[in-house]
Short mmCIF file of C-alpha atoms in Angstrom, two decimals:
data_model
loop_
_atom_site.label_atom_id
_atom_site.label_comp_id
_atom_site.label_asym_id
_atom_site.label_seq_id
_atom_site.Cartn_x
_atom_site.Cartn_y
_atom_site.Cartn_z
CA MET A 1 0.00 0.00 0.00
CA GLN A 2 1.42 3.44 -0.91
CA LEU A 3 1.09 5.73 2.01
CA PRO A 4 1.08 9.50 1.90
CA ARG A 5 4.09 11.20 3.50
CA ARG A 6 3.69 13.19 6.64
CA GLY A 7 2.80 16.75 5.83
CA ALA A 8 1.33 15.93 2.42
CA GLY A 9 0.04 18.90 0.53
CA ARG A 10 1.29 22.40 0.49
CA ALA A 11 3.58 21.87 3.45
CA SER A 12 5.42 19.08 1.61
CA GLU A 13 6.21 21.02 -1.54
CA PRO A 14 9.92 21.34 -2.16
CA ARG A 15 11.51 24.58 -1.02
CA ALA A 16 14.16 26.62 -2.78
CA GLY A 17 17.53 25.10 -1.99
CA GLY A 18 15.86 21.90 -0.77
CA ARG A 19 15.45 23.12 2.79
CA PRO A 20 12.17 22.66 4.79
CA ARG A 21 10.47 25.57 6.53
CA ALA A 22 11.30 26.21 10.14
CA ASP A 23 7.92 24.70 11.26
CA GLU A 24 8.08 21.69 9.02
CA THR A 25 9.52 18.32 9.84
CA PRO A 26 11.92 17.08 7.17
CA ASP A 27 10.65 14.16 5.15
CA ARG A 28 13.96 12.46 4.97
CA PRO A 29 15.82 11.18 8.13
CA GLY A 30 18.49 13.42 9.40
CA PRO A 31 22.12 12.34 9.78
CA GLY A 32 22.88 10.08 12.68
CA SER A 33 19.85 7.65 12.53
CA TRP A 34 18.10 5.15 10.37
CA LEU A 35 14.33 5.55 10.28
CA LEU A 36 12.03 2.58 9.81
CA LEU A 37 8.66 3.37 8.14
CA ILE A 38 6.03 0.79 9.17
CA GLU A 39 2.63 0.47 7.47
CA LEU A 40 -0.22 -0.64 9.54
CA ASP A 41 -1.60 -4.04 8.71
CA PRO A 42 -4.70 -3.43 6.52
CA ARG A 43 -6.51 -6.10 8.53
CA SER A 44 -6.20 -3.90 11.61
CA GLU A 45 -7.81 -0.89 9.89
CA GLY A 46 -11.28 -2.03 10.70
CA ASP A 47 -10.51 -2.46 14.39
CA LEU A 48 -8.77 0.92 14.46
CA SER A 49 -11.62 2.52 12.57
CA SER A 50 -14.21 1.19 14.89
CA GLN A 51 -12.25 2.37 17.87
CA ASN A 52 -11.90 5.86 16.36
CA ARG A 53 -15.57 5.92 15.39
CA SER A 54 -16.58 5.09 18.94
CA ARG A 55 -14.49 8.01 20.10
CA GLY A 56 -15.97 10.29 17.35
CA SER A 57 -12.51 11.00 15.89
CA PHE A 58 -12.23 8.68 12.93
CA SER A 59 -9.89 9.81 10.10
CA PRO A 60 -8.87 7.65 7.16
CA ALA A 61 -5.46 9.31 7.06
CA ALA A 62 -4.85 8.48 10.74
CA SER A 63 -5.29 4.76 9.92
CA ARG A 64 -2.41 5.07 7.54
CA GLU A 65 -0.13 7.27 9.70
CA GLN A 66 3.50 6.38 9.48
CA VAL A 67 5.07 4.96 12.55
CA ILE A 68 8.57 6.17 12.93
CA SER A 69 11.00 4.21 14.97
CA THR A 70 14.74 4.75 15.37
CA ILE A 71 16.46 1.40 15.20
CA THR A 72 20.22 2.05 14.92
CA PRO A 73 22.47 5.01 14.40
CA PHE A 74 24.53 5.52 11.27
CA PRO A 75 27.91 3.82 11.53
CA PRO A 76 30.56 6.36 12.74
CA ALA A 77 33.01 7.87 10.33
CA PRO A 78 35.83 5.49 9.64
CA GLN A 79 38.71 5.98 12.00
CA LYS A 80 42.25 6.45 10.78
CA PRO A 81 44.24 3.26 11.20
CA THR A 82 46.44 3.02 14.23
CA SER A 83 48.69 0.50 12.60
CA ILE A 84 49.60 -0.51 9.05
CA GLU A 85 51.55 -3.20 7.40
CA ARG A 86 55.07 -2.77 5.98
CA PRO A 87 55.21 -1.48 2.37
CA VAL A 88 54.45 -4.27 -0.03
CA ALA A 89 57.62 -3.56 -1.92
CA THR A 90 59.89 -4.38 1.06
CA ARG A 91 61.64 -7.69 1.60
CA PRO A 92 61.91 -8.09 5.35
CA THR A 93 64.30 -11.04 5.07
CA THR A 94 66.65 -9.25 2.67
CA ALA A 95 69.11 -7.05 4.51
CA LEU A 96 70.32 -3.97 2.66
CA VAL A 97 74.05 -4.43 3.23
CA ARG A 98 75.14 -0.96 2.14
CA TYR A 99 73.05 0.43 5.04
CA VAL A 100 73.37 -2.32 7.62
CA VAL A 101 77.17 -2.33 7.59
CA PRO A 102 77.75 1.39 8.23
CA VAL A 103 74.83 1.68 10.64
CA ALA A 104 76.05 -1.26 12.74
CA ALA A 105 79.71 -0.18 12.52
CA ILE A 106 79.10 3.45 13.60
CA HIS A 107 76.90 2.33 16.51
CA LEU A 108 79.52 -0.09 17.74
CA LEU A 109 82.30 2.48 17.43
CA GLY A 110 80.08 4.82 19.42
CA PHE A 111 80.80 2.80 22.57
CA LEU A 112 84.33 4.18 22.49
CA CYS A 113 82.92 7.32 24.01
CA LEU A 114 82.64 5.32 27.27
CA VAL A 115 86.40 4.85 27.38
CA PRO A 116 87.94 7.56 29.52
CA ALA A 117 91.06 7.76 27.44
CA PHE A 118 89.02 8.96 24.39
CA PHE A 119 87.28 11.72 26.32
CA SER A 120 88.17 15.41 25.96
CA TRP A 121 86.07 18.50 26.63
CA THR A 122 87.26 19.84 23.30
CA GLY A 123 85.87 16.76 21.62
CA VAL A 124 82.50 17.30 23.35
CA VAL A 125 82.34 20.90 22.29
CA ILE A 126 83.24 20.04 18.70
CA CYS A 127 80.54 17.34 18.85
CA LEU A 128 77.86 19.77 19.88
CA ILE A 129 78.94 22.32 17.26
CA GLY A 130 79.07 19.61 14.64
CA VAL A 131 75.56 18.41 15.49
CA HIS A 132 74.21 21.76 14.51
CA LEU A 133 76.51 22.40 11.53
CA PHE A 134 76.30 18.97 9.90
CA GLY A 135 72.67 18.57 11.01
CA GLN A 136 71.78 21.77 9.26
CA ALA A 137 73.29 20.40 6.10
CA ILE A 138 70.60 17.75 6.28
CA THR A 139 67.79 20.03 7.41
CA MET A 140 68.61 23.06 5.29
CA GLY A 141 70.36 21.31 2.40
CA TYR A 142 68.76 17.91 1.76
CA HIS A 143 65.32 18.68 3.19
CA ARG A 144 64.19 22.25 2.68
CA LEU A 145 66.43 23.07 -0.31
CA LEU A 146 66.71 19.98 -2.47
CA THR A 147 63.50 18.11 -1.46
CA HIS A 148 60.96 20.97 -1.20
CA ARG A 149 62.78 23.85 -2.96
CA SER A 150 61.58 26.22 -0.20
CA PHE A 151 64.39 28.63 -0.95
CA GLU A 152 66.96 29.33 -3.64
CA THR A 153 70.65 29.85 -3.10
CA ARG A 154 73.97 30.14 -4.90
CA LEU A 155 75.07 26.87 -6.54
CA TRP A 156 78.42 26.79 -4.67
CA PHE A 157 76.53 27.03 -1.33
CA GLU A 158 74.08 24.30 -2.34
CA HIS A 159 77.02 22.01 -3.23
CA LEU A 160 78.75 22.91 0.06
CA LEU A 161 75.58 21.90 2.06
CA VAL A 162 75.45 18.58 0.20
CA LEU A 163 79.14 17.82 0.93
CA LEU A 164 78.53 18.52 4.60
CA ALA A 165 75.38 16.39 4.57
CA MET A 166 77.35 13.44 3.15
CA CYS A 167 79.75 13.86 6.02
CA SER A 168 76.80 12.69 8.16
CA PHE A 169 76.60 9.50 6.01
CA GLU A 170 72.84 9.97 5.37
CA ASP A 171 72.86 8.70 1.79
CA THR A 172 73.35 10.48 -1.51
CA PRO A 173 71.20 13.51 -2.40
CA ALA A 174 69.01 11.87 -4.96
CA ARG A 175 68.25 8.88 -2.71
CA TRP A 176 67.44 11.02 0.26
CA VAL A 177 65.21 13.33 -1.75
CA ALA A 178 63.38 10.48 -3.48
CA THR A 179 62.72 8.69 -0.16
CA HIS A 180 61.32 11.84 1.44
CA ARG A 181 59.12 12.69 -1.49
CA VAL A 182 57.68 9.25 -1.44
CA HIS A 183 57.02 9.75 2.27
CA HIS A 184 54.99 12.98 1.52
CA ALA A 185 53.12 11.32 -1.32
CA HIS A 186 51.97 8.38 0.90
CA SER A 187 52.41 9.70 4.44
CA ASP A 188 51.33 7.07 7.04
CA GLU A 189 49.89 4.82 4.31
CA GLN A 190 51.29 1.40 3.53
CA GLU A 191 53.41 2.87 0.72
CA ASP A 192 55.15 5.26 3.17
CA PRO A 193 58.73 3.96 3.46
CA HIS A 194 59.10 4.83 7.15
CA SER A 195 55.75 5.30 8.88
CA PRO A 196 55.89 4.52 12.60
CA LEU A 197 52.42 3.14 12.36
CA VAL A 198 54.13 -0.12 11.27
CA SER A 199 56.13 0.07 14.51
CA ALA A 200 58.13 2.66 16.32
CA PHE A 201 61.40 0.92 15.54
CA TRP A 202 60.43 0.54 11.88
CA GLY A 203 59.65 4.23 11.53
CA HIS A 204 62.87 5.24 13.39
CA MET A 205 65.47 3.13 11.67
CA GLY A 206 64.20 -0.42 10.83
CA TRP A 207 63.09 0.65 7.33
CA LEU A 208 66.72 1.48 6.43
CA LEU A 209 67.92 -2.02 7.00
CA VAL A 210 65.82 -3.98 4.47
CA PHE A 211 65.47 -3.81 0.69
CA ASN A 212 62.54 -1.76 -0.69
CA ARG A 213 62.20 -2.10 -4.43
CA ALA A 214 59.96 1.03 -4.52
CA LEU A 215 62.93 3.08 -3.43
CA HIS A 216 66.19 1.52 -4.50
CA THR A 217 65.65 1.53 -8.23
CA ALA A 218 66.61 3.84 -11.08
CA GLY A 219 62.93 4.28 -11.82
CA SER A 220 62.12 5.69 -8.37
CA TYR A 221 64.97 8.21 -8.66
CA GLU A 222 63.80 9.20 -12.13
CA LYS A 223 60.24 9.73 -10.83
CA TYR A 224 60.94 11.44 -7.51
CA ALA A 225 64.35 13.03 -7.91
CA ARG A 226 64.66 13.93 -11.63
CA ASP A 227 65.40 17.59 -10.85
CA VAL A 228 68.20 16.66 -8.54
CA LEU A 229 69.84 14.33 -11.01
CA ARG A 230 69.99 17.11 -13.64
CA ASP A 231 72.90 18.50 -11.67
CA PRO A 232 76.16 16.81 -12.98
CA PHE A 233 77.67 16.79 -9.47
CA TYR A 234 74.71 14.85 -7.99
CA MET A 235 74.67 12.44 -10.91
CA TRP A 236 78.43 11.82 -10.41
CA LEU A 237 77.73 10.91 -6.80
CA GLU A 238 74.81 8.63 -7.69
CA ARG A 239 76.74 6.59 -10.28
CA ARG A 240 79.18 5.40 -7.63
CA SER A 241 77.36 5.15 -4.33
CA TRP A 242 80.61 4.17 -2.50
CA ARG A 243 81.82 7.69 -3.04
CA ILE A 244 79.76 8.85 0.00
CA ALA A 245 81.81 6.42 2.13
CA VAL A 246 85.01 7.83 0.74
CA ILE A 247 83.87 11.40 1.49
CA TYR A 248 82.90 10.41 5.03
CA THR A 249 86.27 8.66 5.66
CA ILE A 250 88.24 11.60 4.28
CA HIS A 251 86.47 14.09 6.50
CA ALA A 252 87.17 11.79 9.52
CA ILE A 253 90.83 11.72 8.63
CA LEU A 254 90.93 15.46 8.30
CA PHE A 255 89.49 15.82 11.83
CA PHE A 256 92.15 13.55 13.15
CA VAL A 257 95.06 15.14 11.31
CA VAL A 258 94.12 18.70 12.39
CA ALA A 259 93.59 17.64 16.02
CA PHE A 260 96.77 15.61 16.05
CA GLY A 261 98.75 18.49 14.69
CA ILE A 262 97.42 20.89 17.30
CA GLY A 263 97.86 18.39 20.12
CA SER A 264 101.38 17.52 19.11
CA ALA A 265 102.36 21.14 18.97
CA ILE A 266 101.08 21.73 22.46
CA TRP A 267 101.64 18.46 24.36
CA GLY A 268 103.84 16.24 22.23
CA VAL A 269 103.26 13.35 19.86
CA THR A 270 101.81 10.83 22.27
CA GLU A 271 99.28 13.25 23.71
CA GLY A 272 98.59 14.50 20.24
CA LEU A 273 97.59 10.93 19.19
CA TRP A 274 95.18 10.64 22.08
CA PHE A 275 93.80 14.11 21.51
CA GLY A 276 93.25 13.34 17.81
CA ALA A 277 91.51 10.10 18.70
CA SER A 278 89.18 11.88 21.15
CA ILE A 279 88.25 14.37 18.44
CA VAL A 280 87.42 11.55 16.05
CA VAL A 281 85.35 9.68 18.65
CA TRP A 282 83.37 12.63 19.81
CA GLY A 283 83.59 15.07 16.88
CA VAL A 284 82.87 12.45 14.20
CA ILE A 285 81.43 9.22 15.51
CA VAL A 286 79.25 10.43 18.36
CA ARG A 287 78.18 13.45 16.34
CA THR A 288 77.22 11.19 13.46
CA LEU A 289 75.07 9.11 15.75
CA LEU A 290 73.35 12.17 17.18
CA VAL A 291 72.59 13.58 13.77
CA TRP A 292 71.21 10.24 12.62
CA HIS A 293 68.91 9.82 15.57
CA ILE A 294 67.72 13.37 15.43
CA THR A 295 66.82 12.99 11.77
CA TRP A 296 65.09 9.63 12.39
CA SER A 297 63.18 11.08 15.37
CA VAL A 298 61.41 13.45 12.95
CA ASN A 299 60.16 10.31 11.11
CA SER A 300 59.16 8.45 14.23
CA LEU A 301 58.51 10.66 17.29
CA ALA A 302 57.04 13.53 15.27
CA HIS A 303 54.43 11.06 13.84
CA LEU A 304 53.55 9.63 17.22
CA PHE A 305 53.67 12.28 19.91
CA GLY A 306 52.71 15.91 19.99
CA TYR A 307 49.88 18.26 19.12
CA ARG A 308 48.39 19.28 15.75
CA ASN A 309 47.66 22.74 14.46
CA HIS A 310 46.25 21.45 11.20
CA ASP A 311 43.97 18.53 10.25
CA THR A 312 46.29 16.88 7.69
CA ASN A 313 45.42 13.54 6.17
CA GLU A 314 48.13 11.67 8.11
CA GLU A 315 49.54 11.46 11.63
CA SER A 316 52.15 14.16 11.72
CA ARG A 317 52.64 15.92 15.06
CA ASN A 318 54.25 19.02 16.39
CA ASN A 319 56.80 17.74 18.92
CA TRP A 320 58.64 20.43 20.92
CA PHE A 321 61.53 18.15 21.96
CA VAL A 322 62.24 17.14 18.35
CA ALA A 323 61.92 20.79 17.30
CA LEU A 324 64.47 21.81 19.91
CA VAL A 325 67.15 19.27 18.86
CA SER A 326 66.57 19.55 15.13
CA ALA A 327 66.51 23.36 14.72
CA GLY A 328 62.76 23.36 13.99
CA GLU A 329 62.05 20.18 12.15
CA GLY A 330 59.89 18.94 14.99
CA TRP A 331 57.08 21.28 14.03
CA HIS A 332 56.21 18.49 11.70
CA ASN A 333 52.43 18.91 11.45
CA ASN A 334 53.04 22.46 10.33
CA HIS A 335 55.44 21.20 7.67
CA HIS A 336 53.01 18.53 6.32
CA HIS A 337 50.32 21.25 6.11
CA ASP A 338 52.56 23.37 3.81
CA PRO A 339 55.66 21.47 2.73
CA LYS A 340 56.73 24.11 0.22
CA CYS A 341 56.93 26.93 2.80
CA CYS A 342 60.43 27.66 4.12
CA THR A 343 59.24 28.16 7.72
CA VAL A 344 57.56 25.58 9.88
CA SER A 345 56.63 28.07 12.61
CA HIS A 346 52.88 28.70 12.68
CA ARG A 347 52.63 30.07 16.22
CA TRP A 348 54.66 32.77 17.79
CA TRP A 349 56.39 30.42 20.20
CA GLU A 350 57.26 27.73 17.60
CA LEU A 351 60.91 28.64 17.14
CA ASP A 352 62.22 27.64 13.71
CA VAL A 353 66.02 28.15 13.87
CA THR A 354 66.48 26.91 10.34
CA HIS A 355 64.26 29.52 8.90
CA LEU A 356 66.01 32.27 10.93
CA GLU A 357 69.40 31.12 9.50
CA VAL A 358 67.98 31.04 5.97
CA ARG A 359 66.84 34.66 6.40
CA LEU A 360 70.28 35.63 7.69
CA LEU A 361 71.83 34.03 4.62
CA ARG A 362 69.52 36.02 2.46
CA ARG A 363 70.65 39.22 4.09
CA LEU A 364 74.17 38.16 3.30
CA GLY A 365 73.21 37.59 -0.35
CA ILE A 366 73.87 33.80 -0.26
CA VAL A 367 70.15 32.85 -0.38
CA THR A 368 68.35 34.62 -3.21
CA SER A 369 64.67 33.90 -2.54
CA ILE A 370 62.48 32.31 0.16
CA VAL A 371 59.10 30.67 -0.33
CA PRO A 372 56.48 32.27 1.98
CA ARG A 373 53.45 30.62 3.53
CA ARG A 374 50.55 29.31 1.42
CA GLU A 375 48.33 32.27 2.25
CA GLU A 376 51.02 34.74 1.22
CA ARG A 377 51.69 32.83 -1.97
CA ALA A 378 47.95 32.98 -2.84
CA ARG A 379 47.88 36.69 -2.15
CA LEU A 380 50.89 37.34 -4.37
CA ALA A 381 49.39 35.19 -7.15
CA MET A 382 46.16 37.26 -7.01
CA GLU A 383 48.18 40.49 -7.22
CA LYS A 384 49.90 39.22 -10.36
CA VAL A 385 46.55 38.31 -11.90
CA LYS A 386 45.19 41.79 -11.16
CA LYS A 387 48.25 43.45 -12.66
CA ARG A 388 47.90 41.43 -15.86
CA ALA A 389 44.21 42.35 -16.03
#
C-alpha cells in the first residue's frame, strides 16, 4: 500500500535550496539515525476505525499514519588506522648491506665514548657544534632546499651543504630526496617507506635495513628526484654510491690530522695521538650518531607524539623536543600542512632556527629567494593576476 508522506500537501512542496520551513519536519531522516517506516496491517484498519468511530475521531489518514522508529545510528565515520603493514615492496628477510654495515659499525664504534682515554672536553664541544653544523646540512640542504625547494641559493653554497650532509653519512642527495618525496606522497599509508604506524622501531630506523624495491631503483629516482639528477655533481655521486663512504672517511681523517697537529704542537706526539683520537670519537662518531637519531626522530617521534595545528590527512605531530634538537624540524604537522613553505613556525612560540638562519643568509646575499606561507603565495598570485588584467 502506498502511504502518503507526513505533511502531504502544501507543506510538503519542495523549497528553494531543498530546505524545509522552520515549522516543518523534514521528510528524510537526518544524519545520525536510520528511520523505519512501518505501514499498519490493513486487517487492523477495521478495528482501528471502529475504535476511532466510537471516540468520534475517525480519520482515514490516521489509519495510515507512518510509525517512525529509530532502530540504529549511522555507523561512525571510519577511524584512521592506528597500525599499518610494511610497504608491499619491502623484503623483510633481505638485509640492505650498504646500510646495515655502516649503521652497525658506527653504533659499535660509538661505545668508544665510554672509554675515559678517548674523552676530551674539546671533543664534546666540537661534537655539539658539529651536530648543529652537519645537522643543518641535512635540514637546510637535503630537506628544505633539495627536497621541497623552499628557498633558492647560490650553486656553490648548495654543493657545500650537500658535501657537509654526506659527512653525516645519510645517503646520496637523490636517494634522500626520493625517499622523502615518497613519504610525503603516501604519508602514514602502507606505501610510506618509514611510517611509525608499522612500529616505532620501523619508523625510526628499521626501514633502512631492508630492501625496498619501490625506493632502491633507477625508476624511483627518475620519478621522484629527476630535478636533482639534472645536476652533474649529484649524478656523479649517484653513479658510484661508494663515493659517499670515501667522502665520510676523508672528513674523519681530516678531523684527526688537524687535532693531532694541534695536540702534538702543544703536548707532544703521544698526547697529540690521544687528543686526535678523542676528536674523532666525539667530533665524528658520536656526532654522526646524534645527527642520525635526530633525523630519524622526525620520522618516528614527530608522527607519534605531540599536538596538531592542522587537520592533515596523516599522523604528523608538532613535537617540541624534536623541534628543539633539530632546529625546528619537529614542528612536523605544520610542515606537512605546507611542505613548500620555508618556515615551519605557525605560532609565535614555535621557534624555527633553520628559517632564521635562511633569512640571515638572504641578508648576506647567499640565499636569493624564500618561499612564503601558502596564504602569502595565494595573495601574491592574485596580485599578479590583477596586474595582468
